[in-house]
Coordinates of C-alpha atoms in Angstrom, one line a residue:
Chain K
X1 CA 82.7 110.6 100.8
X2 CA 79.6 108.5 101.8
X3 CA 77.2 109.6 104.5
X4 CA 78.3 106.8 106.9
X5 CA 82.0 108.0 106.4
X6 CA 81.0 111.5 107.3
X7 CA 79.1 110.3 110.4
X8 CA 82.0 108.2 111.6
X9 CA 84.6 111.0 111.0
X10 CA 82.3 113.4 112.9
X11 CA 82.0 110.8 115.7
X12 CA 85.8 110.5 115.8
X13 CA 86.2 114.2 116.1
X14 CA 83.7 114.7 118.9
X15 CA 84.8 111.6 120.9
X16 CA 88.4 112.8 120.6
X17 CA 87.3 116.2 122.0
X18 CA 85.5 114.4 124.9
X19 CA 88.7 112.3 125.5
X20 CA 90.8 115.5 125.6
X21 CA 88.2 116.8 128.1
X22 CA 88.8 113.7 130.3
X23 CA 92.5 114.0 130.1
X24 CA 92.5 117.7 130.9
X25 CA 89.8 117.6 133.5
X26 CA 87.4 119.8 131.5
X27 CA 83.9 118.6 132.1
X28 CA 82.5 121.1 129.7
X29 CA 84.6 119.7 126.9
X30 CA 83.4 116.2 127.7
X31 CA 79.7 117.1 128.0
X32 CA 79.2 119.6 125.2
X33 CA 81.2 117.5 122.7
X34 CA 79.0 114.5 123.7
X35 CA 75.8 116.4 123.1
X36 CA 76.8 116.4 119.4
X37 CA 77.4 112.7 119.6
X38 CA 73.8 112.2 120.7
X39 CA 72.6 113.9 117.6
X40 CA 75.1 111.9 115.4
X41 CA 73.9 108.6 117.0
X42 CA 70.2 109.4 116.2
X43 CA 71.2 110.5 112.7
X44 CA 73.0 107.2 112.2
X45 CA 69.8 105.4 113.2
X46 CA 67.6 107.2 110.8
X47 CA 70.1 107.7 108.0
X48 CA 68.1 105.7 105.5
X49 CA 65.1 107.8 106.2
X50 CA 67.0 111.0 106.0
X51 CA 68.4 110.0 102.6
X52 CA 64.8 109.6 101.4
X53 CA 63.6 112.7 103.0
X54 CA 66.5 115.2 103.8
X55 CA 64.1 117.4 105.8
X56 CA 64.1 114.8 108.6
X57 CA 67.6 116.0 109.5
X58 CA 65.7 118.3 112.0
X59 CA 65.2 115.3 114.3
X60 CA 68.8 114.8 115.4
X61 CA 69.6 118.5 115.2
X62 CA 66.7 119.4 117.4
X63 CA 67.7 116.8 120.0
X64 CA 71.2 118.1 120.2
X65 CA 70.1 121.7 120.4
X66 CA 67.6 120.9 123.1
X67 CA 70.3 119.3 125.2
X68 CA 72.6 122.2 124.5
X69 CA 70.1 124.7 125.7
X70 CA 69.2 122.8 128.8
X71 CA 72.7 122.0 129.9
X72 CA 73.8 125.5 128.9
X73 CA 71.1 127.0 131.0
X74 CA 72.0 124.7 133.9
X75 CA 75.7 125.7 133.5
X76 CA 74.9 129.4 133.6
X77 CA 72.4 129.0 136.5
X78 CA 75.0 127.2 138.7
X79 CA 78.0 129.5 138.1
X80 CA 77.5 131.3 141.4
X81 CA 75.6 128.7 143.4
X82 CA 75.2 124.9 142.9
X83 CA 71.5 125.2 143.6
X84 CA 70.9 128.1 141.2
X85 CA 69.5 130.3 143.9
X86 CA 67.5 130.1 147.1
X87 CA 64.0 129.8 145.8
X88 CA 62.1 126.5 145.3
X89 CA 60.3 125.2 142.3
X90 CA 57.9 122.3 143.1
X91 CA 59.9 122.0 146.3
X92 CA 63.2 121.6 144.5
X93 CA 66.1 124.1 144.1
X94 CA 66.1 125.8 140.7
X95 CA 69.0 123.8 139.3
X96 CA 67.6 120.5 140.6
X97 CA 64.2 121.4 139.2
X98 CA 65.7 122.0 135.8
X99 CA 67.5 118.7 135.9
X100 CA 64.6 116.6 137.2
X101 CA 61.8 118.3 135.3
X102 CA 63.4 119.0 131.9
X103 CA 66.7 117.2 131.3
X104 CA 65.5 113.9 132.7
X105 CA 62.2 113.7 130.8
X106 CA 64.0 114.6 127.6
X107 CA 65.6 111.2 127.5
X108 CA 62.2 109.6 127.6
X109 CA 60.9 111.9 124.9
X110 CA 63.8 110.7 122.7
X111 CA 62.5 107.1 123.3
X112 CA 59.1 108.3 122.1
X113 CA 60.8 109.9 119.1
X114 CA 62.1 106.5 118.1
X115 CA 58.6 105.1 118.0
X116 CA 57.5 108.1 115.9
X117 CA 60.3 107.8 113.4
X118 CA 59.8 104.1 113.2
X119 CA 56.1 104.6 112.3
X120 CA 57.1 107.1 109.6
X121 CA 59.5 104.9 107.8
X122 CA 58.4 103.5 104.5
X123 CA 60.5 100.4 104.6
X124 CA 58.9 98.6 107.6
X125 CA 57.9 95.1 106.6
X126 CA 55.9 92.6 108.5
Chain L
X1 CA 63.8 90.5 160.3
X2 CA 60.0 90.4 160.3
X3 CA 58.2 87.1 159.4
X4 CA 56.1 88.9 156.9
X5 CA 59.2 90.2 155.0
X6 CA 60.7 86.7 155.0
X7 CA 57.5 85.2 153.7
X8 CA 57.2 87.7 150.9
X9 CA 60.8 87.0 149.9
X10 CA 60.3 83.3 150.0
X11 CA 57.1 83.6 147.8
X12 CA 59.1 85.7 145.4
X13 CA 61.9 83.2 145.2
X14 CA 59.4 80.3 144.7
X15 CA 57.7 82.1 141.8
X16 CA 61.2 82.5 140.2
X17 CA 61.7 78.7 140.7
X18 CA 58.3 77.9 139.2
X19 CA 59.1 80.1 136.1
X20 CA 62.4 78.3 135.9
X21 CA 60.7 74.9 135.9
X22 CA 58.2 76.1 133.2
X23 CA 61.0 77.5 131.1
X24 CA 63.0 74.3 131.4
X25 CA 60.2 72.4 129.7
X26 CA 60.2 75.0 126.9
X27 CA 64.0 74.8 126.3
X28 CA 64.7 72.1 123.7
X29 CA 67.5 73.6 121.6
X30 CA 70.5 75.9 121.7
X31 CA 68.4 78.6 120.0
X32 CA 65.8 78.3 122.8
X33 CA 68.6 78.5 125.4
X34 CA 70.4 81.4 124.0
X35 CA 67.8 83.5 122.1
X36 CA 64.5 82.2 123.4
X37 CA 63.8 80.6 120.1
X38 CA 63.6 84.1 118.5
X39 CA 60.0 84.4 119.7
X40 CA 59.7 87.4 122.0
X41 CA 57.2 90.1 121.8
X42 CA 57.9 93.8 122.4
X43 CA 56.8 94.0 126.0
X44 CA 58.7 90.9 127.2
X45 CA 61.9 91.9 125.4
X46 CA 61.8 95.6 126.5
X47 CA 61.1 94.8 130.1
X48 CA 63.7 92.1 130.1
X49 CA 66.2 94.7 128.6
X50 CA 65.3 97.2 131.3
X51 CA 65.6 94.7 134.1
X52 CA 68.9 93.3 132.9
X53 CA 70.3 96.9 132.8
X54 CA 68.7 97.9 136.2
X55 CA 70.9 95.9 138.5
X56 CA 71.8 95.5 142.1
X57 CA 74.4 98.1 141.4
X58 CA 71.8 100.6 140.2
X59 CA 69.3 100.0 143.0
X60 CA 71.3 99.1 146.0
X61 CA 74.6 100.9 145.2
X62 CA 72.7 103.8 143.6
X63 CA 70.7 104.4 146.8
X64 CA 73.8 104.2 148.8
X65 CA 75.6 106.7 146.6
X66 CA 72.6 109.0 146.7
X67 CA 72.5 108.8 150.4
X68 CA 76.2 109.7 150.7
X69 CA 76.5 112.2 148.0
X70 CA 73.1 113.5 146.8
X71 CA 71.7 113.5 143.3
X72 CA 75.0 113.2 141.5
X73 CA 74.7 109.4 140.8
X74 CA 71.2 109.9 139.4
X75 CA 72.3 113.0 137.4
X76 CA 74.9 110.8 135.7
X77 CA 73.7 107.2 135.5
X78 CA 70.0 107.6 136.2
X79 CA 69.5 110.1 133.4
X80 CA 72.0 108.5 131.0
X81 CA 70.4 105.1 131.1
X82 CA 67.0 106.0 129.5
X83 CA 68.8 108.0 126.9
X84 CA 70.9 104.9 126.4
X85 CA 67.8 102.9 125.6
X86 CA 66.8 105.4 122.9
X87 CA 70.3 105.6 121.4
X88 CA 70.6 101.8 121.3
X89 CA 67.3 101.3 119.6
X90 CA 68.2 104.0 117.1
X91 CA 71.7 102.7 116.5
X92 CA 71.4 98.9 116.4
X93 CA 67.7 97.9 117.0
X94 CA 66.9 97.1 113.4
X95 CA 70.4 96.3 112.4
X96 CA 70.8 93.6 115.0
X97 CA 67.4 92.2 114.3
X98 CA 68.1 92.0 110.6
X99 CA 71.5 90.4 111.1
X100 CA 69.7 87.8 113.3
X101 CA 67.7 86.9 110.2
X102 CA 70.8 85.9 108.3
X103 CA 71.1 82.4 109.6
X104 CA 72.1 80.8 112.9
X105 CA 72.9 84.0 114.8
X106 CA 72.6 83.4 118.5
X107 CA 75.5 85.5 120.0
X108 CA 77.4 88.7 119.3
X109 CA 80.3 86.4 118.2
X110 CA 78.0 85.1 115.4
X111 CA 77.2 88.7 114.5
X112 CA 80.9 89.8 114.3
X113 CA 82.0 86.7 112.4
X114 CA 79.3 87.4 109.8
X115 CA 80.3 91.1 109.7
X116 CA 84.0 90.8 109.5
X117 CA 84.3 87.2 108.2
X118 CA 86.9 86.7 111.0
X119 CA 87.1 84.0 113.7
X120 CA 89.7 86.1 115.5
X121 CA 87.2 88.9 116.1
X122 CA 84.7 86.3 117.4
X123 CA 87.4 84.9 119.7
X124 CA 88.5 88.2 121.2
X125 CA 84.9 89.3 121.7
X126 CA 84.2 86.0 123.4
X127 CA 87.1 86.5 125.8
X128 CA 86.1 90.1 126.5
X129 CA 82.5 89.2 127.2
X130 CA 83.5 86.2 129.4
X131 CA 85.8 88.4 131.5
X132 CA 83.2 91.2 131.8
X133 CA 80.6 88.7 132.8
X134 CA 82.7 87.4 135.6
X135 CA 83.4 90.9 136.9
X136 CA 79.9 92.1 136.5
X137 CA 78.3 89.0 137.9
X138 CA 80.6 89.5 140.9
X139 CA 78.8 92.8 141.7
X140 CA 75.4 90.9 141.7
X141 CA 76.8 88.3 144.0
X142 CA 77.9 91.0 146.5
X143 CA 74.5 92.7 146.3
X144 CA 72.8 89.4 146.7
X145 CA 74.8 88.6 149.8
X146 CA 73.9 91.9 151.4
X147 CA 70.2 91.4 150.8
X148 CA 70.1 87.8 152.0
X149 CA 72.1 88.7 155.1
X150 CA 69.5 91.4 155.9
X151 CA 66.5 89.1 155.3
X152 CA 67.6 85.8 156.7
X153 CA 70.4 86.8 159.1
X154 CA 72.9 84.5 157.4
X155 CA 76.4 85.7 156.6
X156 CA 76.6 87.7 153.3
X157 CA 78.7 84.8 151.8
X158 CA 76.1 82.2 152.7
X159 CA 73.3 84.5 151.5
X160 CA 75.0 85.0 148.2
X161 CA 75.4 81.3 147.8
X162 CA 71.7 80.7 148.6
X163 CA 70.5 83.3 146.1
X164 CA 72.9 82.1 143.4
X165 CA 71.7 78.5 143.9
X166 CA 68.2 79.6 143.0
X167 CA 69.4 81.7 140.1
X168 CA 71.4 78.7 138.9
X169 CA 68.4 76.4 139.3
X170 CA 66.3 78.4 136.8
X171 CA 69.1 79.5 134.5
X172 CA 70.7 76.1 134.1
X173 CA 67.4 74.5 133.1
X174 CA 65.6 77.3 131.3
X175 CA 68.4 79.4 129.9
X176 CA 67.4 82.7 128.5
X177 CA 63.7 81.7 128.3
X178 CA 63.8 81.5 132.1
X179 CA 65.9 84.6 132.1
X180 CA 63.6 86.8 130.2
X181 CA 60.3 85.6 131.8
X182 CA 61.7 85.9 135.3
X183 CA 63.0 89.4 134.1
X184 CA 59.5 90.2 133.1
X185 CA 58.1 89.2 136.5
X186 CA 61.0 90.9 138.3
X187 CA 60.8 94.1 136.1
X188 CA 57.1 94.5 137.0
X189 CA 58.0 94.2 140.7
X190 CA 60.8 96.7 140.4
X191 CA 58.7 99.3 138.8
X192 CA 55.7 98.8 141.0
X193 CA 57.7 98.8 144.2
X194 CA 59.8 101.8 143.1
X195 CA 56.7 104.0 142.5
X196 CA 55.1 103.0 145.8
X197 CA 58.2 103.5 147.9
X198 CA 59.0 106.8 146.3
X199 CA 55.8 108.4 147.4
X200 CA 56.0 106.7 150.8
X201 CA 59.6 108.0 151.3
X202 CA 58.5 111.5 150.4
X203 CA 55.8 111.3 152.9
X204 CA 58.1 109.9 155.6
X205 CA 60.6 112.7 154.9
X206 CA 57.9 115.4 155.3
X207 CA 57.4 116.2 151.6
X208 CA 59.7 117.4 148.8
X209 CA 60.4 120.9 150.1
X210 CA 61.1 119.7 153.6
X211 CA 63.6 117.2 152.4
X212 CA 65.2 119.7 150.0
X213 CA 65.4 122.4 152.7
X214 CA 66.9 120.0 155.2
X215 CA 69.6 118.9 152.7
X216 CA 70.2 122.4 151.6
X217 CA 70.7 123.6 155.2
X218 CA 73.2 120.8 155.9
X219 CA 75.1 121.3 152.6
X220 CA 73.8 123.2 149.6
X221 CA 75.5 120.7 147.3
X222 CA 73.1 118.0 148.6
X223 CA 70.2 119.9 147.1
X224 CA 71.9 120.5 143.8
X225 CA 71.6 118.2 140.8
X226 CA 75.3 117.1 141.0
X227 CA 75.4 116.5 144.7
X228 CA 78.8 116.3 146.2
X229 CA 80.1 114.5 143.2
X230 CA 82.7 116.0 140.8
X231 CA 80.9 117.3 137.7
X232 CA 83.7 115.7 135.8
X233 CA 82.5 112.3 137.0
X234 CA 79.0 113.1 136.0
X235 CA 79.9 114.2 132.5
X236 CA 81.9 110.9 132.2
X237 CA 79.0 108.9 133.5
X238 CA 76.6 110.5 131.0
X239 CA 78.9 109.6 128.1
X240 CA 79.6 106.1 129.3
X241 CA 76.2 105.1 130.4
X242 CA 74.2 106.4 127.5
X243 CA 76.3 105.8 124.4
X244 CA 77.9 102.8 126.2
X245 CA 74.5 101.2 126.7
X246 CA 74.6 100.0 123.0
X247 CA 77.8 98.1 124.0
X248 CA 76.2 96.1 126.7
X249 CA 76.0 92.5 125.4
X250 CA 73.2 91.4 127.8
X251 CA 71.1 94.2 126.4
X252 CA 71.8 94.1 122.6
X253 CA 71.6 90.4 122.3
X254 CA 67.9 90.8 123.2
X255 CA 67.3 92.3 119.7
X256 CA 68.2 88.9 118.3
X257 CA 65.3 87.4 120.3
X258 CA 62.4 89.5 118.9
X259 CA 60.0 87.6 116.6
X260 CA 59.5 90.4 114.1
X261 CA 60.7 93.9 113.3
X262 CA 57.4 95.6 114.2
X263 CA 58.1 94.6 117.9
X264 CA 60.9 97.2 117.9
X265 CA 58.6 100.2 117.8
X266 CA 57.6 100.8 121.4
X267 CA 60.5 99.0 123.0
X268 CA 62.8 102.0 123.6
X269 CA 60.0 103.9 125.4
X270 CA 58.9 100.9 127.4
X271 CA 62.4 100.1 128.6
X272 CA 63.4 103.7 129.1
X273 CA 60.3 104.7 131.0
X274 CA 60.4 101.6 133.2
X275 CA 64.0 102.4 134.0
X276 CA 63.0 106.0 134.9
X277 CA 60.3 104.8 137.2
X278 CA 62.6 102.3 138.9
X279 CA 65.1 105.2 139.6
X280 CA 62.4 106.8 141.8
X281 CA 63.3 104.2 144.5
X282 CA 66.9 105.4 144.4
X283 CA 66.0 109.1 144.7
X284 CA 63.1 108.6 147.2
X285 CA 65.0 106.5 149.7
X286 CA 68.5 108.0 149.1
X287 CA 67.5 111.6 149.7
X288 CA 64.9 110.9 152.4
X289 CA 67.3 108.7 154.3
X290 CA 69.9 111.4 154.1
X291 CA 67.5 114.1 155.3
X292 CA 66.5 111.9 158.2
X293 CA 70.1 111.4 159.0
X294 CA 70.8 115.1 159.0
X295 CA 68.0 115.5 161.5
X296 CA 69.5 112.8 163.6
X297 CA 66.6 110.4 162.9
X298 CA 68.5 107.8 161.0
X299 CA 71.0 105.3 162.4
X300 CA 74.7 105.4 161.7
X301 CA 75.6 103.0 158.8
X302 CA 78.6 100.8 158.4
X303 CA 78.4 101.4 154.7
X304 CA 76.2 103.6 152.5
X305 CA 75.1 100.4 150.7
X306 CA 73.0 99.7 153.9
X307 CA 70.9 102.9 153.5
X308 CA 68.2 101.1 151.6
X309 CA 67.8 98.1 153.7
X310 CA 67.9 100.1 157.0
X311 CA 65.3 102.5 155.6
X312 CA 62.8 99.9 154.8
X313 CA 63.3 97.9 158.0
X314 CA 63.1 101.0 160.2
X315 CA 60.6 103.2 158.4
X316 CA 58.1 101.1 156.5
X317 CA 55.7 98.4 157.2
X318 CA 56.8 94.7 156.8
X319 CA 54.6 94.3 153.7
X320 CA 56.3 97.2 151.9
X321 CA 59.7 96.1 153.3
X322 CA 59.1 92.6 151.9
X323 CA 58.1 94.0 148.5
X324 CA 61.1 96.4 148.3
X325 CA 63.5 93.5 149.2
X326 CA 61.8 91.4 146.5
X327 CA 62.3 94.3 144.1
X328 CA 65.9 94.5 145.0
X329 CA 66.4 90.8 144.6
X330 CA 64.6 91.1 141.3
X331 CA 67.1 93.8 140.1
X332 CA 70.0 91.6 141.1
X333 CA 68.7 88.3 139.8
X334 CA 67.4 89.7 136.5
X335 CA 70.9 91.1 135.7
X336 CA 72.5 87.9 136.9
X337 CA 70.4 85.6 134.7
X338 CA 71.2 87.6 131.6
X339 CA 74.9 87.4 132.4
X340 CA 75.2 83.7 133.0
X341 CA 73.6 82.8 129.7
X342 CA 75.6 85.4 127.9
X343 CA 78.8 84.1 129.5
X344 CA 77.9 80.5 128.7
X345 CA 77.4 81.3 125.0
X346 CA 80.9 82.9 125.0
X347 CA 82.5 79.8 126.6
X348 CA 80.7 77.2 124.5
X349 CA 80.1 78.9 121.2
X350 CA 82.2 82.0 120.5
X351 CA 85.6 81.0 121.9
X352 CA 85.6 77.4 120.6
X353 CA 84.3 78.4 117.2
X354 CA 87.1 81.0 117.0
X355 CA 89.5 78.0 117.0
X356 CA 87.3 76.1 114.5
X357 CA 85.9 73.8 117.1
X358 CA 82.2 73.1 117.0
X359 CA 80.9 71.7 120.3
X360 CA 78.5 68.8 120.1
X361 CA 75.5 68.8 122.4
X362 CA 75.8 72.6 122.8
X363 CA 72.7 72.8 125.0
X364 CA 74.2 70.5 127.6
X365 CA 77.6 72.4 127.6
X366 CA 75.8 75.7 127.9
X367 CA 74.1 74.4 131.0
X368 CA 77.5 73.3 132.4
X369 CA 79.0 76.6 131.6
X370 CA 76.3 78.5 133.5
X371 CA 77.1 76.4 136.6
X372 CA 80.9 77.1 136.1
X373 CA 80.4 80.8 135.7
X374 CA 78.3 81.0 138.8
X375 CA 81.0 79.3 140.8
X376 CA 83.9 81.4 139.3
X377 CA 82.1 84.8 139.7
X378 CA 81.2 83.9 143.3
X379 CA 84.8 83.2 144.2
X380 CA 85.8 86.4 142.4
X381 CA 83.4 88.5 144.3
X382 CA 84.4 87.1 147.7
X383 CA 87.9 88.4 147.2
X384 CA 87.0 91.9 146.0
X385 CA 86.3 94.4 148.7
X386 CA 85.5 97.4 146.6
X387 CA 82.0 98.9 146.9
X388 CA 79.3 97.2 144.9
X389 CA 78.6 100.4 143.0
X390 CA 82.2 100.9 141.9
X391 CA 82.5 97.4 140.7
X392 CA 79.4 97.9 138.6
X393 CA 80.9 100.9 136.8
X394 CA 84.0 98.8 136.1
X395 CA 81.9 96.0 134.4
X396 CA 79.9 98.5 132.3
X397 CA 83.0 100.2 131.1
X398 CA 84.7 97.0 130.1
X399 CA 81.7 96.0 128.0
X400 CA 81.2 99.4 126.4
X401 CA 84.8 99.7 125.3
X402 CA 85.2 96.1 124.1
X403 CA 81.8 95.7 122.4
X404 CA 80.5 99.1 121.2
X405 CA 83.2 99.7 118.5
X406 CA 83.4 96.2 117.1
X407 CA 79.7 95.5 117.1
X408 CA 77.8 98.8 116.9
X409 CA 80.2 100.8 114.8
X410 CA 80.9 97.7 112.7
X411 CA 77.3 97.5 111.9
X412 CA 77.0 101.1 110.8
X413 CA 80.2 101.6 108.9
X414 CA 81.2 99.6 105.8
X415 CA 84.9 100.5 106.1
X416 CA 85.3 98.9 109.5
X417 CA 87.9 96.2 109.4
X418 CA 88.7 93.1 111.5
X419 CA 92.0 94.7 112.6
X420 CA 90.1 97.8 113.9
X421 CA 87.7 95.5 115.8
X422 CA 90.4 93.4 117.4
X423 CA 92.6 96.3 118.3
X424 CA 89.6 98.2 119.9
X425 CA 88.6 95.1 121.9
X426 CA 92.2 94.7 123.2
X427 CA 92.6 98.4 123.9
X428 CA 89.3 98.4 125.8
X429 CA 90.2 95.4 127.9
X430 CA 93.7 96.5 128.7
X431 CA 92.9 100.1 129.5
X432 CA 90.0 99.2 131.8
X433 CA 92.0 96.7 133.7
X434 CA 95.3 98.7 133.8
X435 CA 93.7 102.0 134.8
X436 CA 91.5 100.4 137.4
X437 CA 94.3 98.5 138.9
X438 CA 96.7 101.5 138.8
X439 CA 94.1 103.6 140.5
X440 CA 93.6 101.0 143.2
X441 CA 97.3 100.8 144.0
X442 CA 97.8 104.5 144.2
X443 CA 99.3 105.2 140.7
X444 CA 97.5 108.3 139.6
X445 CA 97.3 108.6 135.8
X446 CA 93.9 110.3 135.3
X447 CA 92.7 113.6 136.8
X448 CA 90.7 113.1 139.9
X449 CA 87.0 112.4 139.2
X450 CA 87.5 111.0 135.7
X451 CA 85.9 107.6 135.2
X452 CA 88.2 104.9 134.0
X453 CA 85.5 103.2 131.9
X454 CA 84.8 106.5 130.0
X455 CA 88.4 107.0 129.1
X456 CA 88.8 103.4 127.9
X457 CA 85.5 103.7 126.0
X458 CA 86.6 106.9 124.2
X459 CA 90.1 105.4 123.4
X460 CA 88.6 102.2 122.0
X461 CA 86.3 104.1 119.7
X462 CA 89.2 106.2 118.4
X463 CA 91.4 103.1 118.0
X464 CA 88.7 101.3 116.1
X465 CA 88.2 104.1 113.5
X466 CA 91.9 104.9 113.2
X467 CA 93.1 101.3 112.8
X468 CA 90.2 100.6 110.3
X469 CA 91.3 103.5 108.2
X470 CA 95.0 102.3 108.3
X471 CA 94.0 98.8 107.3
X472 CA 91.5 99.6 104.6
X473 CA 92.9 96.9 102.3
X474 CA 91.5 94.2 104.6
X475 CA 87.9 95.4 104.2
X476 CA 85.7 92.5 103.5
X477 CA 83.3 92.3 100.6
X478 CA 79.8 92.4 102.1
X479 CA 76.9 90.6 100.5
X480 CA 73.6 92.3 99.7
X481 CA 71.8 91.0 102.8
X482 CA 74.4 92.2 105.2
X483 CA 74.5 95.6 103.5
X484 CA 70.7 95.8 103.8
X485 CA 71.0 94.9 107.5
X486 CA 73.7 97.5 108.0
X487 CA 71.6 100.2 106.4
X488 CA 69.0 99.7 109.2

């Protein structure tokens, strides 16, 4: 089975899980399945590079894990209260602070990661 | 409305017209009209990509939704969009650019015909894009009407027609060259204005903690990341608006316009960061206006969509108000300009070529198609009374589910077949329309909070892969150049 086949079948699996989440009203199933899809999409983008240097697999894995940890933390934090407590961090409730200061910037860091992986590829031609 | 605000808006509109006149002089061929002669640098392309994604729906509707329900809209759409830029650049940036090097590739129809060697896929994609353009353009028309009504005091319908006439003026003449350079001008305005108004709004609201405490005391959900929205909706939005970004034709066709591959490098960050900054306007005004409302210092609104315009007219100076309104018009017009040229290419190139018809004088007919689309979408929007924001979600979902599997997955997976592509486009279109209409007429099919576009998107991806696997015998033999492009 080729790499792209494996990626597509994995995508099929996780998107199917997300769809089941939508049909059964389980937001966790939608979101957590999708966090795998983010890693898969990045891996698809740098597949050529990963084939040349398998160690680069850390890039998509790290992104998915980072999202998992952040959303997992948010999930735990908001079990009892939507704000995650009554304290304030930079004027924001704890759960809002986690979202605004960690989850939001991560999306921009992944954009930077694209520039970094682009630079590190051998095959770029003028 | 203050004379200063009106003057600023008129100057803004005049600059757009001047860019249109300049671009018309530069537009000599169909390639110029549809892909800017494949001559864009990173900054122009990335800012144009950001401004075409940041629409009236995001700015005006987003502020309204934040005012009415707290951070949920931003937690879903606002955070998903920058991630969407990253994923799109990773998934299709190089692939699209390389396919664009394989000959006369001006549209997504050209891309899929090369990929699947199928006119049918081109035709179906052309139909899907044209329908999506009409629906999505309708949201811009509505937003334009609201803004023009606020500024000039004319009725929303007349306001929409004035704005669209200016949009039509520069798009008919200058095509996508006018589109991307007005996008650049408009994108810079959006970012600048958003940053300024964010800090002003925080100041007016008494600072971050005061705003948070006021919202928290009124309803703790308003001070939470998900606001009063269902977390189910937010999870759906994250899925639809980040992965689905790669299925937005007005965005991914811009990869065909870049002059060389090196220009891709900083594009994702430029576009993603610009989008993030522009979201500050939505958060700043949305939450501050709500906290003022809680304290009894903000007027009653007929619709949440008015939150932004009321805030800037009641709480800021006319200069800032004029700039914010120019920024709003920028968001609306930049998205609109991308859509009309995209829709025109579907009508004059993709659909006719699907039937083996090659139109002579394509440039002229593209211009006629732009005019026709503006008229049709205006009529469409006048007879839809759903909130601007909800219509925007509908358009995004239609594109994501119809375009993403056929184009994006088709470019990453050799075993994709034309049957997989066609069936995913049809499933995407049918599900979006059927579920949206059934919901509108009270037939409950999905659990409350689930976003129709997300369901259709997931279904279309699954259909694409499943049908491709079933129809493996129809896989086309790909030449070396296409395989190289697909490898990324």
